mmCIF file of C-alpha atoms in Angstrom:
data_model
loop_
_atom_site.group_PDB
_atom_site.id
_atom_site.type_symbol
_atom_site.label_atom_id
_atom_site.label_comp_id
_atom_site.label_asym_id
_atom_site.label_seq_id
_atom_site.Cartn_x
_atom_site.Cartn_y
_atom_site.Cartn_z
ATOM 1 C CA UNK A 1 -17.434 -3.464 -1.015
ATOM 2 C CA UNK A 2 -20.161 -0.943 -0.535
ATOM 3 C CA UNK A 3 -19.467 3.146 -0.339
ATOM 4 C CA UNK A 4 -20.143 5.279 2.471
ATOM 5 C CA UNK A 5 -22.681 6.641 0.375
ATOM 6 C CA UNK A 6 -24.675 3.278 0.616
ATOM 7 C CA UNK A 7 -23.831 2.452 4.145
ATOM 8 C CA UNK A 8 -25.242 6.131 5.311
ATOM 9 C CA UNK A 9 -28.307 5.616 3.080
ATOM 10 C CA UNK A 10 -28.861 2.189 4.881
ATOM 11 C CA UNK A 11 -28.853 3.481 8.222
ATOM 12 C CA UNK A 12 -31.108 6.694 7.348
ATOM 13 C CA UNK A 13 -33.804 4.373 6.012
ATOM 14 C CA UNK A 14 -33.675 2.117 9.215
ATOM 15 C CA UNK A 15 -33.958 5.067 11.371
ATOM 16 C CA UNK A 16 -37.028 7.616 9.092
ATOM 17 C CA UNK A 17 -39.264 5.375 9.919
ATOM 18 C CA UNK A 18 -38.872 5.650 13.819
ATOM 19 C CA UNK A 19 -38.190 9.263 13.658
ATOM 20 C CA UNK A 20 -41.404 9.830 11.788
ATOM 21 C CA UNK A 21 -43.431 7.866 14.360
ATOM 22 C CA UNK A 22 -41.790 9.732 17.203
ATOM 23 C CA UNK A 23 -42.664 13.225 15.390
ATOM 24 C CA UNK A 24 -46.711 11.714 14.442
ATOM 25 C CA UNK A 25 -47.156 11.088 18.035
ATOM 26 C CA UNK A 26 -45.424 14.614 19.071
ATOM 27 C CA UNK A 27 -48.511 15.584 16.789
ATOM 28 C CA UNK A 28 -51.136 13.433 17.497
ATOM 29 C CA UNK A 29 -50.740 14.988 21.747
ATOM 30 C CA UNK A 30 -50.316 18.333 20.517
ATOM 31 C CA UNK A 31 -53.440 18.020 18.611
ATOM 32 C CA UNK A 32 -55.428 16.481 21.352
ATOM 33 C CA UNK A 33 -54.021 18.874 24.057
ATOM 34 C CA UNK A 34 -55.366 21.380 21.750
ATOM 35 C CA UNK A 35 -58.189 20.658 21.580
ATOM 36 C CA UNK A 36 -58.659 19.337 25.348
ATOM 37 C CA UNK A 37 -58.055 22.863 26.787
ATOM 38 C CA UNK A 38 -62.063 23.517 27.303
ATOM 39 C CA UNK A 39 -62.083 20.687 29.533
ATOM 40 C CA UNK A 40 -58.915 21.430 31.567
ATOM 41 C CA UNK A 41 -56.955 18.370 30.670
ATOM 42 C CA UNK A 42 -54.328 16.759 28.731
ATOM 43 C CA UNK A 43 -53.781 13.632 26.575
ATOM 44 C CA UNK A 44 -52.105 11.493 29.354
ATOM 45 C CA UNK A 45 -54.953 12.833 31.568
ATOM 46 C CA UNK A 46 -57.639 11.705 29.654
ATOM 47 C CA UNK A 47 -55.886 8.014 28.678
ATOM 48 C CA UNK A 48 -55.984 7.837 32.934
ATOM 49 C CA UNK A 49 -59.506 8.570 32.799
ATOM 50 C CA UNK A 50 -60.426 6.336 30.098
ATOM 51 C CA UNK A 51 -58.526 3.544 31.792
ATOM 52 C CA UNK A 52 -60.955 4.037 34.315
ATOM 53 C CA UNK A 53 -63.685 4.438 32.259
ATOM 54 C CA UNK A 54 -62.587 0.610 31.198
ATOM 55 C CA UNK A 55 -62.516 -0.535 34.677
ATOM 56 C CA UNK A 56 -63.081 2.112 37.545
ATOM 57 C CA UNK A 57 -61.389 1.927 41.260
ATOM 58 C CA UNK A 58 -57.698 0.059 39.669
ATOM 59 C CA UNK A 59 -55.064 0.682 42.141
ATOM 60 C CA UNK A 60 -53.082 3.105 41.258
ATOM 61 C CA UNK A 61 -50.170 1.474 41.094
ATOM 62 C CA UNK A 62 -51.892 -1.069 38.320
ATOM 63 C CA UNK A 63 -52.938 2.103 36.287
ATOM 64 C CA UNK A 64 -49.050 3.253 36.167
ATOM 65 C CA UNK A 65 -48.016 -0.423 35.155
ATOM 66 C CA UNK A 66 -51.088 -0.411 32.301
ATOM 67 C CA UNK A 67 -50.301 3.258 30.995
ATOM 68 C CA UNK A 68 -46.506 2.612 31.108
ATOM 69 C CA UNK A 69 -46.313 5.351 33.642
ATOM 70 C CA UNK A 70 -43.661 5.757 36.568
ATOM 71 C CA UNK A 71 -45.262 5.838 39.623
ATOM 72 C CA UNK A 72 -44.094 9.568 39.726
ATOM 73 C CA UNK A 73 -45.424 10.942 36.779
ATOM 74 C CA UNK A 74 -48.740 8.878 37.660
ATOM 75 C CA UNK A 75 -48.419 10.422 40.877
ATOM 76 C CA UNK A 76 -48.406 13.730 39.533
ATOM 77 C CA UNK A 77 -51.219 13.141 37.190
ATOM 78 C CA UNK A 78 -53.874 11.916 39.690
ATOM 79 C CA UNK A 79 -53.036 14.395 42.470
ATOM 80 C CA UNK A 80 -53.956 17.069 38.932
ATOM 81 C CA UNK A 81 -57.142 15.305 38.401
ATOM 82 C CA UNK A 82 -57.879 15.002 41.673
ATOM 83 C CA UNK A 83 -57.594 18.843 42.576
ATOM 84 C CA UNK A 84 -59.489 19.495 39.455
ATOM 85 C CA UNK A 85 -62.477 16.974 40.578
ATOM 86 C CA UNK A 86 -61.977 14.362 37.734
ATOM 87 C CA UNK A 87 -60.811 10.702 40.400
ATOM 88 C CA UNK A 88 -61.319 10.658 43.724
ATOM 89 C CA UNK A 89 -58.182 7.961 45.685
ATOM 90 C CA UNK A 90 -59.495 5.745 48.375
ATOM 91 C CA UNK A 91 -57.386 3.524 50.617
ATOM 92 C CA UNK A 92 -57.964 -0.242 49.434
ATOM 93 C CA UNK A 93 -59.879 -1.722 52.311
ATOM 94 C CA UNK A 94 -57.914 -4.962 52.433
ATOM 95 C CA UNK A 95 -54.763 -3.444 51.873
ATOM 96 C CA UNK A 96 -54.477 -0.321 53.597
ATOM 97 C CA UNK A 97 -51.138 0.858 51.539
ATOM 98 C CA UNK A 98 -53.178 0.362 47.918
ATOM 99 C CA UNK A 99 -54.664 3.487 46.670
ATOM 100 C CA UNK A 100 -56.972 3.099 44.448
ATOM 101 C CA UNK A 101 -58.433 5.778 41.929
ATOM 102 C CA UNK A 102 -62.152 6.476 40.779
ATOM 103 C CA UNK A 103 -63.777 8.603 38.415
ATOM 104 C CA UNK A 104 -66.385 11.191 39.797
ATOM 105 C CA UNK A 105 -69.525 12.337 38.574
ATOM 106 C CA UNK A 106 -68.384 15.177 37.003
ATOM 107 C CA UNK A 107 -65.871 12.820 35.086
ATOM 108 C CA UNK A 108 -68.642 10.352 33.825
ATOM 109 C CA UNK A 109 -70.794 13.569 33.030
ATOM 110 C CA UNK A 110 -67.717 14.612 30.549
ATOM 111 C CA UNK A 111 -66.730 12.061 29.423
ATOM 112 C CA UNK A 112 -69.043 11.476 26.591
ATOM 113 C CA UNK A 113 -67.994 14.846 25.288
ATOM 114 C CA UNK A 114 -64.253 14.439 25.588
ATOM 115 C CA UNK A 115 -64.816 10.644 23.316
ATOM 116 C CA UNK A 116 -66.424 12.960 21.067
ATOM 117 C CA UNK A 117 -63.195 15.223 21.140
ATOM 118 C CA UNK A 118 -61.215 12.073 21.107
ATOM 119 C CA UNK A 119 -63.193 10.423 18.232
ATOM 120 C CA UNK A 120 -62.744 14.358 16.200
ATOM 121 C CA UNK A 121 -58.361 13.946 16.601
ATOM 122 C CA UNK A 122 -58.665 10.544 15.510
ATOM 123 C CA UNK A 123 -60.299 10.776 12.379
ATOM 124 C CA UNK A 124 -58.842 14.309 11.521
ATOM 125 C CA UNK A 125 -55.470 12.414 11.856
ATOM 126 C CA UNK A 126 -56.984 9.310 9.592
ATOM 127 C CA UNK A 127 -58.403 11.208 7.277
ATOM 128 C CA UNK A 128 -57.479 9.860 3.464
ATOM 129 C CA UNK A 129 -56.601 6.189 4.739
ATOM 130 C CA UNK A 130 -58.171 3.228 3.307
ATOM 131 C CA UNK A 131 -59.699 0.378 4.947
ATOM 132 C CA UNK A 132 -56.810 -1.766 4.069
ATOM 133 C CA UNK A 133 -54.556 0.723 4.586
ATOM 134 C CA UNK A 134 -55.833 1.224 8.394
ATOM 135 C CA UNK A 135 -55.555 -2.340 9.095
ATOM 136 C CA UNK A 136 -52.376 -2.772 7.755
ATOM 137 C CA UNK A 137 -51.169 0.158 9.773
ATOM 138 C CA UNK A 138 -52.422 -1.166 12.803
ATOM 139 C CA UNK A 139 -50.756 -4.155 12.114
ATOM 140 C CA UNK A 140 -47.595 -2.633 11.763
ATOM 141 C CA UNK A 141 -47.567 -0.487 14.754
ATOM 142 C CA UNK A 142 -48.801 -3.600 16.799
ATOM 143 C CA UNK A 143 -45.907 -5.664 16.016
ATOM 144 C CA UNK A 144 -43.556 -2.807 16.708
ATOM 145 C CA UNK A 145 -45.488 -2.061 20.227
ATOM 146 C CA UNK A 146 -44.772 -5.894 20.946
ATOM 147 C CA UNK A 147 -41.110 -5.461 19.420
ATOM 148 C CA UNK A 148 -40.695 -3.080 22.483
ATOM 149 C CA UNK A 149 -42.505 -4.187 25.242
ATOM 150 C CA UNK A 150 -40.798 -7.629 24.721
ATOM 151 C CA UNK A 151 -37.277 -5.758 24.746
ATOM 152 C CA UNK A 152 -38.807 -3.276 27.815
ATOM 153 C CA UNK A 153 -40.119 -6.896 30.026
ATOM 154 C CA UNK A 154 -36.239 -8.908 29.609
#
């Protein structure tokens, strides 16, 4: 029969790895913030307005859906960037009650700077990975993203 000892060893290993990931991406938006403050914005702020960057004038709605946002929060974030002169909202002009968001010209004038920022985080936080080692934890993180959205879509 196996100790307490073992049993409490068990479930600490099962749950490290999920703590760590929690506290990497507690990092990783620190980091960015950090380094986002000459531009005005935060992490969440800037995955909106690369969203856009992807594929501009998305109802707003759609953007909370892709960024696993409630409608709140998103609410909250565009009415920031909007004040600040980042998206501009526009009714949807078959469907009145769609807003959807665009990026303005001062947002496609930064944003080549704030990728630069972006692409700065990124390999600060990379730094001393291999190749393999990258792909490998991309795969892993993949499979766990789809372990949750699976559970999150039931």
């Amino acid at each position: 029969m196996p100790s307490h000892t073992d049993f409490t060893h068990r479930i600490h290993i099962a749950i490290a790895p999920t703590a760590r990931v929690a506290r990497v991406a507690r990092l990783l938006r620190h980091a960015f913030d950090d380094d986002l403050q000459p531009f005005g914005l935060t992490a969440p702020q800037v995955g909106l307005l690369n969203r856009l960057v992807s594929e501009d004038g998305l109802v707003q709605a759609e953007l909370g859906r892709r960024m696993l946002i409630e409608p709140a929060t998103l609410t909250g974030i565009v009415q920031r960037l909007e004040s600040a002169g980042w998206v501009r909202r526009q009714c949807d002009h078959e469907n009145r009650r769609l807003q959807r968001v665009w990026l303005t010209e001062q947002a496609r004038a930064a944003i080549p700077e704030i990728h630069q920022v972006q692409d700065r985080n990124r390999k600060r936080a990379l730094t001393g990975l291999s190749t393999d080692q990258l792909t490998l934890l991309e795969a892993m993180l993949e499979q766990i993203e789809e372990n949750l959205l699976a559970e999150r879509n039931e």
